[in-house]
PDB file of C-alpha atoms in Angstrom:
ATOM      1  CA  UNK A   1       0.000   0.000   0.000  1.00 88.00           C
ATOM      2  CA  UNK A   2       1.219   3.493  -0.887  1.00 93.00           C
ATOM      3  CA  UNK A   3       0.063   7.083  -0.415  1.00 93.00           C
ATOM      4  CA  UNK A   4       1.069   8.688  -3.714  1.00 94.00           C
ATOM      5  CA  UNK A   5       3.839  10.806  -2.185  1.00 95.00           C
ATOM      6  CA  UNK A   6       6.940  10.338  -4.344  1.00 96.00           C
ATOM      7  CA  UNK A   7      10.193  10.223  -2.359  1.00 95.00           C
ATOM      8  CA  UNK A   8      12.702   9.881  -5.195  1.00 97.00           C
ATOM      9  CA  UNK A   9      12.941  10.391  -8.923  1.00 97.00           C
ATOM     10  CA  UNK A  10      14.978   7.458 -10.158  1.00 98.00           C
ATOM     11  CA  UNK A  11      15.984   6.488 -13.675  1.00 98.00           C
ATOM     12  CA  UNK A  12      15.948   3.318 -15.730  1.00 98.00           C
ATOM     13  CA  UNK A  13      19.494   1.987 -16.061  1.00 98.00           C
ATOM     14  CA  UNK A  14      18.867  -1.413 -17.710  1.00 97.00           C
ATOM     15  CA  UNK A  15      16.149  -3.368 -19.504  1.00 97.00           C
ATOM     16  CA  UNK A  16      16.369  -7.103 -20.105  1.00 95.00           C
ATOM     17  CA  UNK A  17      13.792  -9.427 -21.668  1.00 91.00           C
ATOM     18  CA  UNK A  18      12.546 -12.254 -19.471  1.00 87.00           C
ATOM     19  CA  UNK A  19       9.977 -14.861 -20.635  1.00 82.00           C
ATOM     20  CA  UNK A  20       7.656 -12.343 -22.244  1.00 83.00           C
ATOM     21  CA  UNK A  21       8.241  -9.752 -19.556  1.00 91.00           C
ATOM     22  CA  UNK A  22      11.090  -7.510 -18.498  1.00 95.00           C
ATOM     23  CA  UNK A  23      13.690  -7.219 -15.799  1.00 97.00           C
ATOM     24  CA  UNK A  24      14.173  -3.515 -15.182  1.00 98.00           C
ATOM     25  CA  UNK A  25      17.105  -1.933 -13.387  1.00 98.00           C
ATOM     26  CA  UNK A  26      16.491   1.393 -11.654  1.00 98.00           C
ATOM     27  CA  UNK A  27      19.021   3.792 -10.123  1.00 98.00           C
ATOM     28  CA  UNK A  28      17.920   5.649  -6.996  1.00 98.00           C
ATOM     29  CA  UNK A  29      19.270   8.044  -4.388  1.00 97.00           C
ATOM     30  CA  UNK A  30      17.751   5.904  -1.610  1.00 97.00           C
ATOM     31  CA  UNK A  31      20.002   4.075   0.815  1.00 96.00           C
ATOM     32  CA  UNK A  32      19.234   0.585  -0.470  1.00 96.00           C
ATOM     33  CA  UNK A  33      20.882  -0.952   2.601  1.00 94.00           C
ATOM     34  CA  UNK A  34      17.621  -0.036   4.332  1.00 93.00           C
ATOM     35  CA  UNK A  35      15.384  -1.602   1.670  1.00 95.00           C
ATOM     36  CA  UNK A  36      14.872  -5.343   1.996  1.00 95.00           C
ATOM     37  CA  UNK A  37      14.916  -7.778  -0.891  1.00 96.00           C
ATOM     38  CA  UNK A  38      11.288  -8.545  -1.714  1.00 96.00           C
ATOM     39  CA  UNK A  39      10.116  -5.042  -0.795  1.00 97.00           C
ATOM     40  CA  UNK A  40       7.252  -3.505  -2.766  1.00 97.00           C
ATOM     41  CA  UNK A  41       8.108  -0.298  -4.607  1.00 98.00           C
ATOM     42  CA  UNK A  42       5.741   1.885  -6.620  1.00 98.00           C
ATOM     43  CA  UNK A  43       7.533   2.664  -9.881  1.00 98.00           C
ATOM     44  CA  UNK A  44       5.637   5.449 -11.651  1.00 98.00           C
ATOM     45  CA  UNK A  45       2.482   4.030 -10.120  1.00 97.00           C
ATOM     46  CA  UNK A  46       3.069   0.320 -10.771  1.00 98.00           C
ATOM     47  CA  UNK A  47       3.815  -1.860  -7.749  1.00 98.00           C
ATOM     48  CA  UNK A  48       6.977  -3.891  -8.405  1.00 98.00           C
ATOM     49  CA  UNK A  49       8.977  -6.231  -6.175  1.00 97.00           C
ATOM     50  CA  UNK A  50      12.657  -5.573  -5.550  1.00 98.00           C
ATOM     51  CA  UNK A  51      14.483  -8.789  -6.515  1.00 97.00           C
ATOM     52  CA  UNK A  52      18.126  -7.673  -6.486  1.00 97.00           C
ATOM     53  CA  UNK A  53      20.079  -4.642  -5.325  1.00 97.00           C
ATOM     54  CA  UNK A  54      23.640  -3.427  -5.650  1.00 96.00           C
ATOM     55  CA  UNK A  55      25.027  -0.023  -4.729  1.00 96.00           C
ATOM     56  CA  UNK A  56      22.498   2.594  -5.807  1.00 97.00           C
ATOM     57  CA  UNK A  57      20.558   0.288  -8.149  1.00 97.00           C
ATOM     58  CA  UNK A  58      17.836  -2.301  -7.808  1.00 98.00           C
ATOM     59  CA  UNK A  59      16.169  -4.708 -10.197  1.00 98.00           C
ATOM     60  CA  UNK A  60      12.542  -5.787 -10.472  1.00 98.00           C
ATOM     61  CA  UNK A  61      10.580  -8.158 -12.683  1.00 96.00           C
ATOM     62  CA  UNK A  62       7.809  -6.744 -14.870  1.00 97.00           C
ATOM     63  CA  UNK A  63       5.217  -9.290 -16.000  1.00 95.00           C
ATOM     64  CA  UNK A  64       3.575  -9.444 -19.412  1.00 94.00           C
ATOM     65  CA  UNK A  65       0.300  -8.422 -17.742  1.00 93.00           C
ATOM     66  CA  UNK A  66       1.886  -5.291 -16.271  1.00 95.00           C
ATOM     67  CA  UNK A  67       3.427  -4.396 -19.620  1.00 95.00           C
ATOM     68  CA  UNK A  68       0.020  -4.676 -21.301  1.00 94.00           C
ATOM     69  CA  UNK A  69      -1.719  -2.374 -18.820  1.00 95.00           C
ATOM     70  CA  UNK A  70       0.889   0.285 -18.064  1.00 98.00           C
ATOM     71  CA  UNK A  71       3.442   2.580 -19.678  1.00 98.00           C
ATOM     72  CA  UNK A  72       6.349   0.421 -18.503  1.00 97.00           C
ATOM     73  CA  UNK A  73       6.697  -1.130 -21.950  1.00 95.00           C
ATOM     74  CA  UNK A  74       7.593   2.344 -23.249  1.00 96.00           C
ATOM     75  CA  UNK A  75      10.491   2.782 -20.827  1.00 97.00           C
ATOM     76  CA  UNK A  76      13.975   3.255 -22.239  1.00 97.00           C
ATOM     77  CA  UNK A  77      17.355   3.388 -20.556  1.00 98.00           C
ATOM     78  CA  UNK A  78      17.468   6.845 -19.004  1.00 98.00           C
ATOM     79  CA  UNK A  79      13.683   7.201 -18.542  1.00 98.00           C
ATOM     80  CA  UNK A  80      12.824   8.943 -15.248  1.00 98.00           C
ATOM     81  CA  UNK A  81      10.741   6.991 -12.727  1.00 98.00           C
ATOM     82  CA  UNK A  82       8.706   8.209  -9.736  1.00 98.00           C
ATOM     83  CA  UNK A  83       9.564   6.029  -6.732  1.00 98.00           C
ATOM     84  CA  UNK A  84       7.752   5.405  -3.459  1.00 97.00           C
ATOM     85  CA  UNK A  85       8.355   2.713  -0.865  1.00 96.00           C
ATOM     86  CA  UNK A  86       5.374   0.902   0.609  1.00 94.00           C
ATOM     87  CA  UNK A  87       3.849   2.328   3.776  1.00 86.00           C
ATOM     88  CA  UNK A  88       4.717   0.974   7.189  1.00 80.00           C
ATOM     89  CA  UNK A  89       2.061   0.644   9.885  1.00 72.00           C
ATOM     90  CA  UNK A  90       1.531   3.972  11.620  1.00 70.00           C
ATOM     91  CA  UNK A  91       3.146   6.143   8.937  1.00 74.00           C
ATOM     92  CA  UNK A  92       1.488   9.369   7.846  1.00 74.00           C
ATOM     93  CA  UNK A  93      -0.650   9.111   4.710  1.00 76.00           C
ATOM     94  CA  UNK A  94       0.144  12.387   3.007  1.00 79.00           C
ATOM     95  CA  UNK A  95      -1.829  11.732  -0.171  1.00 82.00           C
ATOM     96  CA  UNK A  96      -4.512   9.032  -0.413  1.00 87.00           C
ATOM     97  CA  UNK A  97      -4.585   5.245  -0.291  1.00 86.00           C
ATOM     98  CA  UNK A  98      -2.901   3.920  -3.456  1.00 92.00           C
ATOM     99  CA  UNK A  99      -2.550   0.225  -4.275  1.00 93.00           C
ATOM    100  CA  UNK A 100      -0.041   0.381  -7.121  1.00 94.00           C
ATOM    101  CA  UNK A 101      -2.484  -1.441  -9.432  1.00 94.00           C
ATOM    102  CA  UNK A 102      -2.782   0.610 -12.615  1.00 96.00           C
ATOM    103  CA  UNK A 103      -6.298   0.840 -14.078  1.00 95.00           C
ATOM    104  CA  UNK A 104      -5.612   2.592 -17.374  1.00 96.00           C
ATOM    105  CA  UNK A 105      -3.159   4.635 -19.379  1.00 98.00           C
ATOM    106  CA  UNK A 106      -4.054   8.320 -19.782  1.00 98.00           C
ATOM    107  CA  UNK A 107      -2.717  10.797 -22.323  1.00 98.00           C
ATOM    108  CA  UNK A 108      -1.481  14.308 -21.622  1.00 98.00           C
ATOM    109  CA  UNK A 109      -3.833  16.633 -23.514  1.00 98.00           C
ATOM    110  CA  UNK A 110      -2.524  20.006 -22.404  1.00 97.00           C
ATOM    111  CA  UNK A 111       0.002  21.799 -20.182  1.00 97.00           C
ATOM    112  CA  UNK A 112      -0.578  25.420 -19.150  1.00 95.00           C
ATOM    113  CA  UNK A 113       1.823  27.357 -16.961  1.00 92.00           C
ATOM    114  CA  UNK A 114       0.273  29.714 -14.426  1.00 89.00           C
ATOM    115  CA  UNK A 115       1.838  31.966 -11.779  1.00 85.00           C
ATOM    116  CA  UNK A 116       1.736  29.485  -8.920  1.00 89.00           C
ATOM    117  CA  UNK A 117       1.035  26.136 -10.589  1.00 93.00           C
ATOM    118  CA  UNK A 118       0.987  24.082 -13.761  1.00 96.00           C
ATOM    119  CA  UNK A 119      -2.475  23.160 -14.996  1.00 97.00           C
ATOM    120  CA  UNK A 120      -2.438  19.811 -16.792  1.00 98.00           C
ATOM    121  CA  UNK A 121      -5.251  18.188 -18.745  1.00 98.00           C
ATOM    122  CA  UNK A 122      -5.478  14.460 -19.442  1.00 98.00           C
ATOM    123  CA  UNK A 123      -7.614  12.171 -21.583  1.00 98.00           C
ATOM    124  CA  UNK A 124      -8.646   8.833 -20.077  1.00 97.00           C
ATOM    125  CA  UNK A 125     -10.554   5.843 -21.529  1.00 96.00           C
ATOM    126  CA  UNK A 126     -14.336   5.940 -21.183  1.00 94.00           C
ATOM    127  CA  UNK A 127     -14.225   2.816 -19.000  1.00 92.00           C
ATOM    128  CA  UNK A 128     -12.673   4.681 -16.068  1.00 94.00           C
ATOM    129  CA  UNK A 129     -14.748   7.859 -16.480  1.00 93.00           C
ATOM    130  CA  UNK A 130     -17.328   6.900 -13.779  1.00 91.00           C
ATOM    131  CA  UNK A 131     -14.498   6.704 -11.220  1.00 93.00           C
ATOM    132  CA  UNK A 132     -13.124  10.209 -11.840  1.00 95.00           C
ATOM    133  CA  UNK A 133     -14.842  13.018  -9.944  1.00 93.00           C
ATOM    134  CA  UNK A 134     -14.170  16.713  -9.466  1.00 95.00           C
ATOM    135  CA  UNK A 135     -12.342  17.269  -6.151  1.00 95.00           C
ATOM    136  CA  UNK A 136     -11.747  13.520  -5.934  1.00 94.00           C
ATOM    137  CA  UNK A 137      -8.370  11.805  -5.659  1.00 95.00           C
ATOM    138  CA  UNK A 138      -6.478  10.194  -8.517  1.00 97.00           C
ATOM    139  CA  UNK A 139      -2.967   8.760  -8.894  1.00 97.00           C
ATOM    140  CA  UNK A 140      -1.031   9.618 -12.063  1.00 98.00           C
ATOM    141  CA  UNK A 141       2.365   7.952 -12.503  1.00 98.00           C
ATOM    142  CA  UNK A 142       2.173   7.217  -8.783  1.00 97.00           C
ATOM    143  CA  UNK A 143       1.529  10.828  -7.723  1.00 98.00           C
ATOM    144  CA  UNK A 144      -1.512  11.553  -5.547  1.00 97.00           C
ATOM    145  CA  UNK A 145      -3.441  14.447  -7.097  1.00 97.00           C
ATOM    146  CA  UNK A 146      -6.822  16.162  -6.823  1.00 96.00           C
ATOM    147  CA  UNK A 147      -9.063  16.358  -9.874  1.00 97.00           C
ATOM    148  CA  UNK A 148      -9.955  19.993 -10.696  1.00 97.00           C
ATOM    149  CA  UNK A 149     -12.560  19.230 -13.364  1.00 97.00           C
ATOM    150  CA  UNK A 150     -13.884  16.300 -15.361  1.00 97.00           C
ATOM    151  CA  UNK A 151     -15.753  16.279 -18.677  1.00 96.00           C
ATOM    152  CA  UNK A 152     -17.373  13.203 -20.207  1.00 94.00           C
ATOM    153  CA  UNK A 153     -16.982  13.017 -23.969  1.00 92.00           C
ATOM    154  CA  UNK A 154     -18.279  10.588 -26.578  1.00 88.00           C
ATOM    155  CA  UNK A 155     -15.163   8.415 -26.814  1.00 91.00           C
ATOM    156  CA  UNK A 156     -13.327   9.226 -23.587  1.00 94.00           C
ATOM    157  CA  UNK A 157     -13.250  11.636 -20.670  1.00 96.00           C
ATOM    158  CA  UNK A 158     -11.067  14.652 -20.038  1.00 97.00           C
ATOM    159  CA  UNK A 159      -9.962  15.857 -16.623  1.00 98.00           C
ATOM    160  CA  UNK A 160      -7.546  18.296 -15.090  1.00 98.00           C
ATOM    161  CA  UNK A 161      -5.117  18.499 -12.187  1.00 98.00           C
ATOM    162  CA  UNK A 162      -3.106  21.350 -10.730  1.00 97.00           C
ATOM    163  CA  UNK A 163       0.614  20.714 -10.113  1.00 96.00           C
ATOM    164  CA  UNK A 164       2.389  22.866  -7.532  1.00 95.00           C
ATOM    165  CA  UNK A 165       6.057  23.779  -8.206  1.00 95.00           C
ATOM    166  CA  UNK A 166       7.383  21.350  -5.559  1.00 94.00           C
ATOM    167  CA  UNK A 167       5.548  18.386  -7.064  1.00 95.00           C
ATOM    168  CA  UNK A 168       6.716  19.245 -10.553  1.00 94.00           C
ATOM    169  CA  UNK A 169      10.309  19.611  -9.338  1.00 94.00           C
ATOM    170  CA  UNK A 170      10.541  16.271  -7.493  1.00 95.00           C
ATOM    171  CA  UNK A 171       8.573  14.083  -9.945  1.00 97.00           C
ATOM    172  CA  UNK A 172       8.577  13.198 -13.627  1.00 97.00           C
ATOM    173  CA  UNK A 173       5.834  15.771 -14.272  1.00 97.00           C
ATOM    174  CA  UNK A 174       8.496  18.355 -15.122  1.00 94.00           C
ATOM    175  CA  UNK A 175       9.148  16.483 -18.364  1.00 95.00           C
ATOM    176  CA  UNK A 176       5.571  15.750 -19.461  1.00 97.00           C
ATOM    177  CA  UNK A 177       4.242  17.225 -22.698  1.00 97.00           C
ATOM    178  CA  UNK A 178       1.062  16.799 -24.753  1.00 98.00           C
ATOM    179  CA  UNK A 179       0.906  13.327 -26.256  1.00 98.00           C
ATOM    180  CA  UNK A 180       2.841  11.657 -23.428  1.00 98.00           C
ATOM    181  CA  UNK A 181       1.307   8.739 -21.525  1.00 98.00           C
ATOM    182  CA  UNK A 182       0.905   8.246 -17.771  1.00 98.00           C
ATOM    183  CA  UNK A 183      -0.291   5.417 -15.548  1.00 98.00           C
ATOM    184  CA  UNK A 184      -3.671   6.096 -13.968  1.00 98.00           C
ATOM    185  CA  UNK A 185      -5.060   4.515 -10.803  1.00 97.00           C
ATOM    186  CA  UNK A 186      -8.596   5.394  -9.744  1.00 94.00           C
ATOM    187  CA  UNK A 187      -9.510   6.062  -6.138  1.00 88.00           C
ATOM    188  CA  UNK A 188      -9.815   2.802  -4.220  1.00 82.00           C
ATOM    189  CA  UNK A 189     -13.066   3.796  -2.518  1.00 80.00           C
ATOM    190  CA  UNK A 190     -14.641   4.619  -5.896  1.00 79.00           C
ATOM    191  CA  UNK A 191     -13.670   1.177  -7.161  1.00 76.00           C
ATOM    192  CA  UNK A 192     -15.428  -0.662  -4.336  1.00 77.00           C
ATOM    193  CA  UNK A 193     -18.446   1.639  -4.332  1.00 79.00           C
ATOM    194  CA  UNK A 194     -18.959   0.975  -8.044  1.00 76.00           C
ATOM    195  CA  UNK A 195     -18.730  -2.771  -7.479  1.00 74.00           C
ATOM    196  CA  UNK A 196     -21.179  -2.539  -4.583  1.00 78.00           C
ATOM    197  CA  UNK A 197     -23.714  -0.699  -6.707  1.00 77.00           C
ATOM    198  CA  UNK A 198     -23.433  -2.938  -9.774  1.00 76.00           C
ATOM    199  CA  UNK A 199     -23.416  -6.326  -8.025  1.00 70.00           C
ATOM    200  CA  UNK A 200     -26.693  -8.221  -8.419  1.00 66.00           C
ATOM    201  CA  UNK A 201     -25.988  -9.947  -5.124  1.00 66.00           C
ATOM    202  CA  UNK A 202     -26.117  -6.590  -3.314  1.00 61.00           C
ATOM    203  CA  UNK A 203     -29.541  -5.844  -4.803  1.00 57.00           C
ATOM    204  CA  UNK A 204     -31.223  -9.039  -3.493  1.00 59.00           C
TER     205      UNK A 204
END
């Protein structure tokens, strides 16, 4: 479990094929002596398991399923990666509850600089539109954000978020431009509420 508060911006340092998936190497400024083998790490929103570590680098397996549902298949050596370690019991939740299970890939539709923030607009598949609400929480590339507006369209939905300078500085958002892709995770409570309402067993 994560909170969507990025604590390091790492970078991809190696990519190796592995039985239809990938083994990705990531360089980080973390003290990896304090990160156990087998630890869960959110890598731009996707929960991966640390399998090896050496110096300032760790490796993690990426399954075929993860590649099909996330942007990880687009990574190249040198790609920046938002990193967050899993929460420990009793730690502060600075963002919102994030599982690291990506629901969809969204596209950057617009970037507008303002005096005190960067206003970014995204397009998301119609299938996740019911889970995106104005003033609700959303995780984009592992960053906990608040939706500023949402607009349902015929083929998809469009929504906005406001990025403060600190967030842009410490995450990969500083390099995003229209046409880029990001991993999107809907709010966990919205997911279960939707299931509760649609289940025929609940309606008996």
